[in-house]
PDB file of C-alpha atoms in Angstrom:
ATOM      1  CA  UNK A   1      97.272  98.797  98.116  1.00  0.00           C
ATOM      2  CA  UNK A   2      99.374  99.493  95.051  1.00  0.00           C
ATOM      3  CA  UNK A   3     103.126  99.751  95.498  1.00  0.00           C
ATOM      4  CA  UNK A   4     103.201 103.412  94.449  1.00  0.00           C
ATOM      5  CA  UNK A   5     100.564 104.319  97.006  1.00  0.00           C
ATOM      6  CA  UNK A   6     102.464 102.489  99.758  1.00  0.00           C
ATOM      7  CA  UNK A   7     105.644 104.388  98.892  1.00  0.00           C
ATOM      8  CA  UNK A   8     103.656 107.638  99.004  1.00  0.00           C
ATOM      9  CA  UNK A   9     102.415 106.764 102.506  1.00  0.00           C
ATOM     10  CA  UNK A  10     105.938 105.877 103.670  1.00  0.00           C
ATOM     11  CA  UNK A  11     107.317 109.128 102.272  1.00  0.00           C
ATOM     12  CA  UNK A  12     104.508 111.271 103.702  1.00  0.00           C
ATOM     13  CA  UNK A  13     104.980 109.915 107.212  1.00  0.00           C
ATOM     14  CA  UNK A  14     108.758 110.114 106.787  1.00  0.00           C
ATOM     15  CA  UNK A  15     108.453 113.784 105.781  1.00  0.00           C
ATOM     16  CA  UNK A  16     106.442 114.562 108.922  1.00  0.00           C
ATOM     17  CA  UNK A  17     109.054 112.778 111.052  1.00  0.00           C
ATOM     18  CA  UNK A  18     111.908 114.525 109.250  1.00  0.00           C
ATOM     19  CA  UNK A  19     110.294 117.918 109.880  1.00  0.00           C
ATOM     20  CA  UNK A  20     109.859 117.140 113.566  1.00  0.00           C
ATOM     21  CA  UNK A  21     113.413 115.872 114.080  1.00  0.00           C
ATOM     22  CA  UNK A  22     115.051 118.705 112.118  1.00  0.00           C
ATOM     23  CA  UNK A  23     112.961 121.749 113.052  1.00  0.00           C
ATOM     24  CA  UNK A  24     111.523 120.786 116.453  1.00  0.00           C
ATOM     25  CA  UNK A  25     114.233 118.609 117.981  1.00  0.00           C
ATOM     26  CA  UNK A  26     117.113 120.310 116.219  1.00  0.00           C
ATOM     27  CA  UNK A  27     118.638 117.028 115.035  1.00  0.00           C
ATOM     28  CA  UNK A  28     120.598 117.165 111.787  1.00  0.00           C
ATOM     29  CA  UNK A  29     123.436 114.696 112.343  1.00  0.00           C
ATOM     30  CA  UNK A  30     123.849 110.933 112.234  1.00  0.00           C
ATOM     31  CA  UNK A  31     126.448 108.874 114.041  1.00  0.00           C
ATOM     32  CA  UNK A  32     128.860 106.798 112.004  1.00  0.00           C
ATOM     33  CA  UNK A  33     131.374 104.524 113.788  1.00  0.00           C
ATOM     34  CA  UNK A  34     134.958 105.852 113.648  1.00  0.00           C
ATOM     35  CA  UNK A  35     133.725 109.106 112.094  1.00  0.00           C
ATOM     36  CA  UNK A  36     131.507 110.171 115.030  1.00  0.00           C
ATOM     37  CA  UNK A  37     128.550 112.505 114.427  1.00  0.00           C
ATOM     38  CA  UNK A  38     128.281 113.797 110.880  1.00  0.00           C
ATOM     39  CA  UNK A  39     126.193 116.922 110.403  1.00  0.00           C
ATOM     40  CA  UNK A  40     124.098 116.477 107.257  1.00  0.00           C
ATOM     41  CA  UNK A  41     122.454 119.887 107.540  1.00  0.00           C
ATOM     42  CA  UNK A  42     119.318 120.012 105.331  1.00  0.00           C
ATOM     43  CA  UNK A  43     120.296 116.691 103.700  1.00  0.00           C
ATOM     44  CA  UNK A  44     119.224 115.076 106.984  1.00  0.00           C
ATOM     45  CA  UNK A  45     115.617 115.565 105.853  1.00  0.00           C
ATOM     46  CA  UNK A  46     116.211 113.491 102.713  1.00  0.00           C
ATOM     47  CA  UNK A  47     118.197 110.861 104.591  1.00  0.00           C
ATOM     48  CA  UNK A  48     115.451 110.525 107.206  1.00  0.00           C
ATOM     49  CA  UNK A  49     112.717 110.053 104.603  1.00  0.00           C
ATOM     50  CA  UNK A  50     114.778 107.501 102.667  1.00  0.00           C
ATOM     51  CA  UNK A  51     115.513 105.539 105.860  1.00  0.00           C
ATOM     52  CA  UNK A  52     111.820 105.488 106.783  1.00  0.00           C
ATOM     53  CA  UNK A  53     110.749 104.433 103.287  1.00  0.00           C
ATOM     54  CA  UNK A  54     113.356 101.681 102.997  1.00  0.00           C
ATOM     55  CA  UNK A  55     112.776 100.225 106.476  1.00  0.00           C
ATOM     56  CA  UNK A  56     108.991 100.257 106.131  1.00  0.00           C
ATOM     57  CA  UNK A  57     109.146  98.738 102.660  1.00  0.00           C
ATOM     58  CA  UNK A  58     111.552  96.012 103.778  1.00  0.00           C
ATOM     59  CA  UNK A  59     109.503  95.061 106.847  1.00  0.00           C
ATOM     60  CA  UNK A  60     106.379  94.967 104.693  1.00  0.00           C
ATOM     61  CA  UNK A  61     108.057  92.609 102.216  1.00  0.00           C
ATOM     62  CA  UNK A  62     109.229  90.338 105.038  1.00  0.00           C
ATOM     63  CA  UNK A  63     105.648  89.784 106.182  1.00  0.00           C
ATOM     64  CA  UNK A  64     104.976  86.789 103.969  1.00  0.00           C
ATOM     65  CA  UNK A  65     105.301  83.713 106.190  1.00  0.00           C
ATOM     66  CA  UNK A  66     103.627  82.833 109.477  1.00  0.00           C
ATOM     67  CA  UNK A  67     105.638  84.359 112.320  1.00  0.00           C
ATOM     68  CA  UNK A  68     108.447  85.679 110.153  1.00  0.00           C
ATOM     69  CA  UNK A  69     108.027  89.468 110.341  1.00  0.00           C
ATOM     70  CA  UNK A  70     106.686  89.308 113.909  1.00  0.00           C
ATOM     71  CA  UNK A  71     109.661  87.338 115.211  1.00  0.00           C
ATOM     72  CA  UNK A  72     112.269  89.441 113.429  1.00  0.00           C
ATOM     73  CA  UNK A  73     110.586  92.661 114.586  1.00  0.00           C
ATOM     74  CA  UNK A  74     110.427  91.396 118.172  1.00  0.00           C
ATOM     75  CA  UNK A  75     114.177  90.753 118.251  1.00  0.00           C
ATOM     76  CA  UNK A  76     114.903  94.138 116.664  1.00  0.00           C
ATOM     77  CA  UNK A  77     112.727  96.017 119.139  1.00  0.00           C
ATOM     78  CA  UNK A  78     114.352  94.191 122.058  1.00  0.00           C
ATOM     79  CA  UNK A  79     117.719  95.421 120.767  1.00  0.00           C
ATOM     80  CA  UNK A  80     116.374  98.985 120.686  1.00  0.00           C
ATOM     81  CA  UNK A  81     114.949  98.587 124.208  1.00  0.00           C
ATOM     82  CA  UNK A  82     118.346  97.496 125.554  1.00  0.00           C
ATOM     83  CA  UNK A  83     120.123 100.345 123.781  1.00  0.00           C
ATOM     84  CA  UNK A  84     117.557 102.893 125.009  1.00  0.00           C
ATOM     85  CA  UNK A  85     117.753 101.769 128.636  1.00  0.00           C
ATOM     86  CA  UNK A  86     121.532 101.700 128.890  1.00  0.00           C
ATOM     87  CA  UNK A  87     121.784 105.008 127.030  1.00  0.00           C
ATOM     88  CA  UNK A  88     119.772 106.774 129.723  1.00  0.00           C
ATOM     89  CA  UNK A  89     116.409 106.802 127.959  1.00  0.00           C
ATOM     90  CA  UNK A  90     114.193 104.744 130.313  1.00  0.00           C
ATOM     91  CA  UNK A  91     110.929 106.232 129.016  1.00  0.00           C
ATOM     92  CA  UNK A  92     111.787 105.243 125.456  1.00  0.00           C
ATOM     93  CA  UNK A  93     112.886 101.810 126.668  1.00  0.00           C
ATOM     94  CA  UNK A  94     109.550 101.393 128.469  1.00  0.00           C
ATOM     95  CA  UNK A  95     107.590 102.312 125.339  1.00  0.00           C
ATOM     96  CA  UNK A  96     109.591  99.891 123.204  1.00  0.00           C
ATOM     97  CA  UNK A  97     109.104  97.184 125.831  1.00  0.00           C
ATOM     98  CA  UNK A  98     105.341  97.627 125.571  1.00  0.00           C
ATOM     99  CA  UNK A  99     105.586  97.231 121.789  1.00  0.00           C
ATOM    100  CA  UNK A 100     107.761  94.135 122.291  1.00  0.00           C
ATOM    101  CA  UNK A 101     105.219  92.663 124.697  1.00  0.00           C
ATOM    102  CA  UNK A 102     102.420  93.273 122.195  1.00  0.00           C
ATOM    103  CA  UNK A 103     104.495  91.600 119.473  1.00  0.00           C
ATOM    104  CA  UNK A 104     105.153  88.630 121.750  1.00  0.00           C
ATOM    105  CA  UNK A 105     101.441  88.193 122.412  1.00  0.00           C
ATOM    106  CA  UNK A 106     100.721  88.560 118.688  1.00  0.00           C
ATOM    107  CA  UNK A 107     103.436  86.056 117.811  1.00  0.00           C
ATOM    108  CA  UNK A 108     101.837  83.444 120.089  1.00  0.00           C
ATOM    109  CA  UNK A 109      98.918  83.292 117.644  1.00  0.00           C
ATOM    110  CA  UNK A 110     100.879  84.170 114.491  1.00  0.00           C
ATOM    111  CA  UNK A 111     103.289  81.217 114.438  1.00  0.00           C
ATOM    112  CA  UNK A 112     102.487  78.423 112.001  1.00  0.00           C
ATOM    113  CA  UNK A 113      99.636  77.781 111.448  1.00  0.00           C
ATOM    114  CA  UNK A 114      98.738  81.426 111.986  1.00  0.00           C
ATOM    115  CA  UNK A 115      95.392  82.410 113.464  1.00  0.00           C
ATOM    116  CA  UNK A 116      96.050  86.148 113.200  1.00  0.00           C
ATOM    117  CA  UNK A 117      97.910  88.081 110.539  1.00  0.00           C
ATOM    118  CA  UNK A 118      99.943  91.280 110.639  1.00  0.00           C
ATOM    119  CA  UNK A 119      99.126  92.577 107.166  1.00  0.00           C
ATOM    120  CA  UNK A 120     100.163  95.902 105.660  1.00  0.00           C
ATOM    121  CA  UNK A 121      98.789  97.928 108.558  1.00  0.00           C
ATOM    122  CA  UNK A 122     101.003  96.215 111.127  1.00  0.00           C
ATOM    123  CA  UNK A 123     104.146  95.766 109.065  1.00  0.00           C
ATOM    124  CA  UNK A 124     104.148  99.307 107.672  1.00  0.00           C
ATOM    125  CA  UNK A 125     103.475 100.907 111.053  1.00  0.00           C
ATOM    126  CA  UNK A 126     106.009  98.813 112.946  1.00  0.00           C
ATOM    127  CA  UNK A 127     108.628  99.321 110.236  1.00  0.00           C
ATOM    128  CA  UNK A 128     108.223 103.088 110.523  1.00  0.00           C
ATOM    129  CA  UNK A 129     108.368 102.898 114.312  1.00  0.00           C
ATOM    130  CA  UNK A 130     111.552 100.804 114.228  1.00  0.00           C
ATOM    131  CA  UNK A 131     113.314 103.393 112.076  1.00  0.00           C
ATOM    132  CA  UNK A 132     112.119 106.307 114.236  1.00  0.00           C
ATOM    133  CA  UNK A 133     113.303 104.589 117.415  1.00  0.00           C
ATOM    134  CA  UNK A 134     116.705 104.038 115.786  1.00  0.00           C
ATOM    135  CA  UNK A 135     116.918 107.769 115.013  1.00  0.00           C
ATOM    136  CA  UNK A 136     115.915 108.668 118.579  1.00  0.00           C
ATOM    137  CA  UNK A 137     118.798 106.518 119.834  1.00  0.00           C
ATOM    138  CA  UNK A 138     121.176 107.963 117.219  1.00  0.00           C
ATOM    139  CA  UNK A 139     121.664 104.340 116.187  1.00  0.00           C
ATOM    140  CA  UNK A 140     120.284 104.227 112.673  1.00  0.00           C
ATOM    141  CA  UNK A 141     123.626 102.804 111.536  1.00  0.00           C
ATOM    142  CA  UNK A 142     122.918  99.484 113.289  1.00  0.00           C
ATOM    143  CA  UNK A 143     119.608  98.950 111.459  1.00  0.00           C
ATOM    144  CA  UNK A 144     121.323  97.168 108.551  1.00  0.00           C
ATOM    145  CA  UNK A 145     122.949  94.846 111.117  1.00  0.00           C
ATOM    146  CA  UNK A 146     120.130  93.883 113.496  1.00  0.00           C
ATOM    147  CA  UNK A 147     117.633  94.210 110.642  1.00  0.00           C
ATOM    148  CA  UNK A 148     119.733  92.283 108.143  1.00  0.00           C
ATOM    149  CA  UNK A 149     116.812  90.022 107.225  1.00  0.00           C
ATOM    150  CA  UNK A 150     114.693  93.078 106.425  1.00  0.00           C
ATOM    151  CA  UNK A 151     117.506  94.513 104.306  1.00  0.00           C
ATOM    152  CA  UNK A 152     117.957  91.259 102.364  1.00  0.00           C
ATOM    153  CA  UNK A 153     114.222  90.813 101.862  1.00  0.00           C
ATOM    154  CA  UNK A 154     113.795  94.330 100.504  1.00  0.00           C
ATOM    155  CA  UNK A 155     116.889  94.151  98.315  1.00  0.00           C
ATOM    156  CA  UNK A 156     115.856  90.787  96.851  1.00  0.00           C
ATOM    157  CA  UNK A 157     112.819  92.441  95.237  1.00  0.00           C
ATOM    158  CA  UNK A 158     114.906  94.973  93.314  1.00  0.00           C
ATOM    159  CA  UNK A 159     117.670  92.480  92.504  1.00  0.00           C
ATOM    160  CA  UNK A 160     115.075  90.135  91.010  1.00  0.00           C
ATOM    161  CA  UNK A 161     113.520  92.946  88.963  1.00  0.00           C
ATOM    162  CA  UNK A 162     116.877  94.243  87.707  1.00  0.00           C
ATOM    163  CA  UNK A 163     118.200  90.765  86.858  1.00  0.00           C
ATOM    164  CA  UNK A 164     115.045  89.872  84.958  1.00  0.00           C
ATOM    165  CA  UNK A 165     115.155  93.136  83.010  1.00  0.00           C
ATOM    166  CA  UNK A 166     118.841  92.734  82.125  1.00  0.00           C
ATOM    167  CA  UNK A 167     118.985  89.011  81.387  1.00  0.00           C
ATOM    168  CA  UNK A 168     115.366  88.100  80.701  1.00  0.00           C
ATOM    169  CA  UNK A 169     115.188  85.474  83.439  1.00  0.00           C
ATOM    170  CA  UNK A 170     114.825  85.218  87.199  1.00  0.00           C
ATOM    171  CA  UNK A 171     117.774  85.099  89.580  1.00  0.00           C
ATOM    172  CA  UNK A 172     115.672  83.746  92.465  1.00  0.00           C
ATOM    173  CA  UNK A 173     112.987  81.117  92.082  1.00  0.00           C
ATOM    174  CA  UNK A 174     110.635  83.645  93.650  1.00  0.00           C
ATOM    175  CA  UNK A 175     110.878  86.915  95.550  1.00  0.00           C
ATOM    176  CA  UNK A 176     110.996  88.190  98.264  1.00  0.00           C
ATOM    177  CA  UNK A 177     113.773  85.784  99.134  1.00  0.00           C
ATOM    178  CA  UNK A 178     111.816  83.800 101.750  1.00  0.00           C
ATOM    179  CA  UNK A 179     109.649  82.537  98.881  1.00  0.00           C
ATOM    180  CA  UNK A 180     112.813  81.499  97.025  1.00  0.00           C
ATOM    181  CA  UNK A 181     113.714  79.121  99.842  1.00  0.00           C
ATOM    182  CA  UNK A 182     110.148  77.825  99.945  1.00  0.00           C
ATOM    183  CA  UNK A 183     110.294  77.138  96.200  1.00  0.00           C
ATOM    184  CA  UNK A 184     113.688  75.502  96.749  1.00  0.00           C
ATOM    185  CA  UNK A 185     111.997  72.981  99.054  1.00  0.00           C
ATOM    186  CA  UNK A 186     112.391  74.337 102.569  1.00  0.00           C
ATOM    187  CA  UNK A 187     109.246  74.058 104.719  1.00  0.00           C
ATOM    188  CA  UNK A 188     107.764  77.386 105.777  1.00  0.00           C
ATOM    189  CA  UNK A 189     108.679  76.787 109.417  1.00  0.00           C
ATOM    190  CA  UNK A 190     112.331  76.077 108.534  1.00  0.00           C
ATOM    191  CA  UNK A 191     112.640  79.361 106.643  1.00  0.00           C
ATOM    192  CA  UNK A 192     111.068  81.281 109.522  1.00  0.00           C
ATOM    193  CA  UNK A 193     113.171  79.691 112.259  1.00  0.00           C
ATOM    194  CA  UNK A 194     116.427  80.082 110.350  1.00  0.00           C
ATOM    195  CA  UNK A 195     115.667  83.728 109.630  1.00  0.00           C
ATOM    196  CA  UNK A 196     114.981  84.201 113.364  1.00  0.00           C
ATOM    197  CA  UNK A 197     118.342  82.630 114.196  1.00  0.00           C
ATOM    198  CA  UNK A 198     120.174  84.857 111.716  1.00  0.00           C
ATOM    199  CA  UNK A 199     118.413  87.904 113.178  1.00  0.00           C
ATOM    200  CA  UNK A 200     119.325  86.910 116.744  1.00  0.00           C
ATOM    201  CA  UNK A 201     123.018  86.474 115.879  1.00  0.00           C
ATOM    202  CA  UNK A 202     123.290  89.761 114.007  1.00  0.00           C
ATOM    203  CA  UNK A 203     121.249  91.563 116.674  1.00  0.00           C
ATOM    204  CA  UNK A 204     123.707  90.502 119.382  1.00  0.00           C
ATOM    205  CA  UNK A 205     126.505  91.734 117.136  1.00  0.00           C
ATOM    206  CA  UNK A 206     124.702  95.062 116.639  1.00  0.00           C
ATOM    207  CA  UNK A 207     124.500  95.597 120.414  1.00  0.00           C
ATOM    208  CA  UNK A 208     128.253  94.975 120.671  1.00  0.00           C
ATOM    209  CA  UNK A 209     128.876  97.429 117.821  1.00  0.00           C
ATOM    210  CA  UNK A 210     126.686 100.086 119.433  1.00  0.00           C
ATOM    211  CA  UNK A 211     128.359  99.983 122.830  1.00  0.00           C
ATOM    212  CA  UNK A 212     131.826  99.700 121.307  1.00  0.00           C
ATOM    213  CA  UNK A 213     131.340 102.817 119.184  1.00  0.00           C
ATOM    214  CA  UNK A 214     128.767 104.467 121.429  1.00  0.00           C
ATOM    215  CA  UNK A 215     127.948 108.021 120.290  1.00  0.00           C
TER     216      UNK A 215
END
Protein backbone atom coordinates (compact mmCIF):
# COMPACT_ATOMS: atom_id res chain seq x y z
CA UNK A 1 0.00 0.00 0.00
CA UNK A 2 1.21 3.50 -0.76
CA UNK A 3 2.11 5.74 2.16
CA UNK A 4 -0.67 8.22 1.38
CA UNK A 5 -3.28 5.47 1.36
CA UNK A 6 -2.02 4.13 4.70
CA UNK A 7 -2.27 7.60 6.25
CA UNK A 8 -5.82 7.88 4.87
CA UNK A 9 -6.74 4.58 6.55
CA UNK A 10 -5.18 5.67 9.85
CA UNK A 11 -7.03 8.99 9.73
CA UNK A 12 -10.36 7.42 8.76
CA UNK A 13 -10.28 4.95 11.64
CA UNK A 14 -9.01 7.70 13.96
CA UNK A 15 -11.95 9.92 12.94
CA UNK A 16 -14.43 7.16 13.78
CA UNK A 17 -12.75 6.66 17.17
CA UNK A 18 -12.65 10.40 17.81
CA UNK A 19 -16.38 10.68 17.07
CA UNK A 20 -17.17 7.82 19.43
CA UNK A 21 -15.03 9.14 22.30
CA UNK A 22 -16.23 12.75 21.96
CA UNK A 23 -19.93 12.37 21.11
CA UNK A 24 -20.80 8.96 22.58
CA UNK A 25 -18.53 8.69 25.61
CA UNK A 26 -18.39 12.40 26.31
CA UNK A 27 -14.59 12.45 26.59
CA UNK A 28 -12.88 15.69 25.62
CA UNK A 29 -9.97 15.94 28.04
CA UNK A 30 -6.52 14.40 28.34
CA UNK A 31 -4.48 13.95 31.49
CA UNK A 32 -1.13 15.67 31.75
CA UNK A 33 1.07 15.07 34.83
CA UNK A 34 1.19 18.08 37.19
CA UNK A 35 -1.50 19.83 35.14
CA UNK A 36 -4.24 17.21 35.69
CA UNK A 37 -7.06 16.85 33.14
CA UNK A 38 -7.00 19.43 30.38
CA UNK A 39 -10.26 19.94 28.51
CA UNK A 40 -9.47 20.27 24.81
CA UNK A 41 -13.09 20.74 23.79
CA UNK A 42 -13.48 20.14 20.02
CA UNK A 43 -9.68 20.09 19.60
CA UNK A 44 -9.82 16.65 21.26
CA UNK A 45 -11.07 15.29 17.93
CA UNK A 46 -7.94 16.51 16.13
CA UNK A 47 -5.65 15.35 18.92
CA UNK A 48 -7.23 11.88 18.90
CA UNK A 49 -6.82 11.47 15.14
CA UNK A 50 -3.21 12.67 15.24
CA UNK A 51 -2.40 10.26 18.09
CA UNK A 52 -3.94 7.35 16.19
CA UNK A 53 -2.14 8.23 12.95
CA UNK A 54 1.24 8.69 14.62
CA UNK A 55 1.07 5.53 16.75
CA UNK A 56 -0.13 3.36 13.87
CA UNK A 57 2.48 4.78 11.52
CA UNK A 58 5.27 4.29 14.06
CA UNK A 59 4.30 0.69 14.86
CA UNK A 60 4.09 -0.05 11.14
CA UNK A 61 7.60 1.32 10.58
CA UNK A 62 8.96 -0.74 13.48
CA UNK A 63 7.81 -3.96 11.82
CA UNK A 64 10.97 -4.55 9.83
CA UNK A 65 12.96 -7.19 11.73
CA UNK A 66 11.98 -10.64 12.95
CA UNK A 67 10.32 -10.31 16.35
CA UNK A 68 10.91 -6.59 16.72
CA UNK A 69 7.41 -5.09 16.47
CA UNK A 70 5.81 -8.15 18.11
CA UNK A 71 8.08 -8.01 21.16
CA UNK A 72 7.78 -4.26 21.64
CA UNK A 73 3.99 -4.42 21.23
CA UNK A 74 3.75 -7.29 23.73
CA UNK A 75 5.56 -5.28 26.40
CA UNK A 76 3.44 -2.20 25.69
CA UNK A 77 0.18 -4.12 25.91
CA UNK A 78 1.27 -5.74 29.18
CA UNK A 79 1.82 -2.23 30.57
CA UNK A 80 -1.71 -1.27 29.49
CA UNK A 81 -3.11 -4.47 31.04
CA UNK A 82 -1.49 -3.66 34.40
CA UNK A 83 -2.72 -0.07 34.29
CA UNK A 84 -6.25 -1.17 33.33
CA UNK A 85 -6.50 -3.76 36.10
CA UNK A 86 -5.24 -1.55 38.91
CA UNK A 87 -7.37 1.35 37.67
CA UNK A 88 -10.55 -0.66 38.17
CA UNK A 89 -11.10 -1.72 34.57
CA UNK A 90 -10.91 -5.54 34.77
CA UNK A 91 -12.85 -6.10 31.53
CA UNK A 92 -10.42 -3.92 29.59
CA UNK A 93 -7.50 -5.65 31.30
CA UNK A 94 -8.92 -9.04 30.29
CA UNK A 95 -9.27 -7.96 26.66
CA UNK A 96 -5.72 -6.62 26.57
CA UNK A 97 -4.47 -9.83 28.18
CA UNK A 98 -6.05 -11.83 25.37
CA UNK A 99 -4.27 -9.62 22.83
CA UNK A 100 -1.01 -10.07 24.77
CA UNK A 101 -1.47 -13.84 24.77
CA UNK A 102 -2.06 -13.82 21.01
CA UNK A 103 1.08 -11.72 20.53
CA UNK A 104 3.07 -14.12 22.70
CA UNK A 105 1.94 -17.08 20.60
CA UNK A 106 2.71 -15.14 17.42
CA UNK A 107 6.13 -14.14 18.73
CA UNK A 108 7.04 -17.80 19.32
CA UNK A 109 7.05 -18.26 15.53
CA UNK A 110 8.08 -14.71 14.61
CA UNK A 111 11.49 -14.61 16.31
CA UNK A 112 14.52 -15.05 14.07
CA UNK A 113 14.30 -16.84 11.70
CA UNK A 114 10.63 -15.93 11.38
CA UNK A 115 8.11 -18.44 10.10
CA UNK A 116 5.18 -16.02 10.28
CA UNK A 117 5.09 -12.30 9.62
CA UNK A 118 2.96 -9.49 11.03
CA UNK A 119 2.80 -7.29 7.93
CA UNK A 120 0.80 -4.10 7.50
CA UNK A 121 -2.46 -5.69 8.58
CA UNK A 122 -1.14 -6.67 12.00
CA UNK A 123 1.07 -3.67 12.72
CA UNK A 124 -1.51 -1.09 11.63
CA UNK A 125 -4.34 -2.74 13.56
CA UNK A 126 -2.33 -3.30 16.73
CA UNK A 127 -0.91 0.22 16.59
CA UNK A 128 -4.43 1.66 16.43
CA UNK A 129 -5.57 -0.60 19.26
CA UNK A 130 -2.63 0.43 21.46
CA UNK A 131 -3.51 4.10 21.08
CA UNK A 132 -7.22 3.50 21.73
CA UNK A 133 -6.46 1.51 24.88
CA UNK A 134 -4.24 4.36 26.08
CA UNK A 135 -7.13 6.80 25.59
CA UNK A 136 -9.53 4.48 27.44
CA UNK A 137 -7.12 4.49 30.39
CA UNK A 138 -6.63 8.27 30.13
CA UNK A 139 -2.95 7.41 29.81
CA UNK A 140 -2.06 8.57 26.33
CA UNK A 141 0.72 10.66 27.87
CA UNK A 142 2.74 7.53 28.71
CA UNK A 143 2.73 6.26 25.11
CA UNK A 144 5.90 8.20 24.25
CA UNK A 145 7.56 6.55 27.28
CA UNK A 146 6.58 2.87 27.05
CA UNK A 147 6.46 3.15 23.26
CA UNK A 148 9.75 5.02 22.96
CA UNK A 149 11.04 2.60 20.32
CA UNK A 150 7.95 3.25 18.21
CA UNK A 151 8.42 7.00 18.61
CA UNK A 152 12.10 6.83 17.60
CA UNK A 153 11.39 4.55 14.65
CA UNK A 154 8.67 6.82 13.30
CA UNK A 155 10.67 10.00 13.88
CA UNK A 156 13.77 8.55 12.19
CA UNK A 157 11.87 8.41 8.88
CA UNK A 158 11.07 12.13 8.89
CA UNK A 159 14.47 13.13 10.28
CA UNK A 160 16.16 11.22 7.46
CA UNK A 161 13.91 12.85 4.84
CA UNK A 162 14.38 16.36 6.24
CA UNK A 163 18.16 15.98 6.63
CA UNK A 164 18.54 14.68 3.09
CA UNK A 165 16.44 17.52 1.69
CA UNK A 166 18.36 20.18 3.63
CA UNK A 167 21.91 18.87 3.28
CA UNK A 168 21.71 16.54 0.30
CA UNK A 169 22.95 13.50 2.20
CA UNK A 170 21.71 10.90 4.66
CA UNK A 171 21.96 11.29 8.42
CA UNK A 172 21.39 7.57 9.06
CA UNK A 173 22.89 4.80 6.98
CA UNK A 174 19.33 3.63 6.42
CA UNK A 175 15.89 4.27 7.88
CA UNK A 176 13.86 3.35 9.88
CA UNK A 177 16.58 3.40 12.49
CA UNK A 178 16.70 -0.38 13.06
CA UNK A 179 18.09 -0.66 9.52
CA UNK A 180 20.73 1.93 10.41
CA UNK A 181 22.10 -0.35 13.11
CA UNK A 182 21.97 -3.31 10.74
CA UNK A 183 23.96 -1.32 8.16
CA UNK A 184 26.34 -0.31 10.95
CA UNK A 185 27.13 -4.00 11.49
CA UNK A 186 24.83 -5.18 14.26
CA UNK A 187 23.23 -8.59 13.63
CA UNK A 188 19.45 -8.51 13.28
CA UNK A 189 18.98 -10.40 16.55
CA UNK A 190 21.16 -7.91 18.47
CA UNK A 191 19.09 -4.96 17.25
CA UNK A 192 15.85 -6.73 18.18
CA UNK A 193 16.98 -7.81 21.65
CA UNK A 194 18.43 -4.42 22.53
CA UNK A 195 15.26 -2.67 21.40
CA UNK A 196 13.28 -5.10 23.60
CA UNK A 197 15.50 -4.24 26.57
CA UNK A 198 15.07 -0.50 26.01
CA UNK A 199 11.30 -0.98 25.76
CA UNK A 200 11.20 -3.02 28.98
CA UNK A 201 13.15 -0.39 30.94
CA UNK A 202 11.06 2.53 29.71
CA UNK A 203 7.84 0.54 30.16
CA UNK A 204 8.63 -0.05 33.84
CA UNK A 205 9.32 3.67 34.14
CA UNK A 206 5.99 4.47 32.46
CA UNK A 207 4.11 2.36 35.02
CA UNK A 208 5.84 4.27 37.83
CA UNK A 209 4.94 7.58 36.15
CA UNK A 210 1.30 6.55 35.73
CA UNK A 211 0.75 5.53 39.34
CA UNK A 212 2.73 8.49 40.66
CA UNK A 213 0.61 10.99 38.72
CA UNK A 214 -2.51 8.84 38.51
CA UNK A 215 -5.47 10.76 37.04
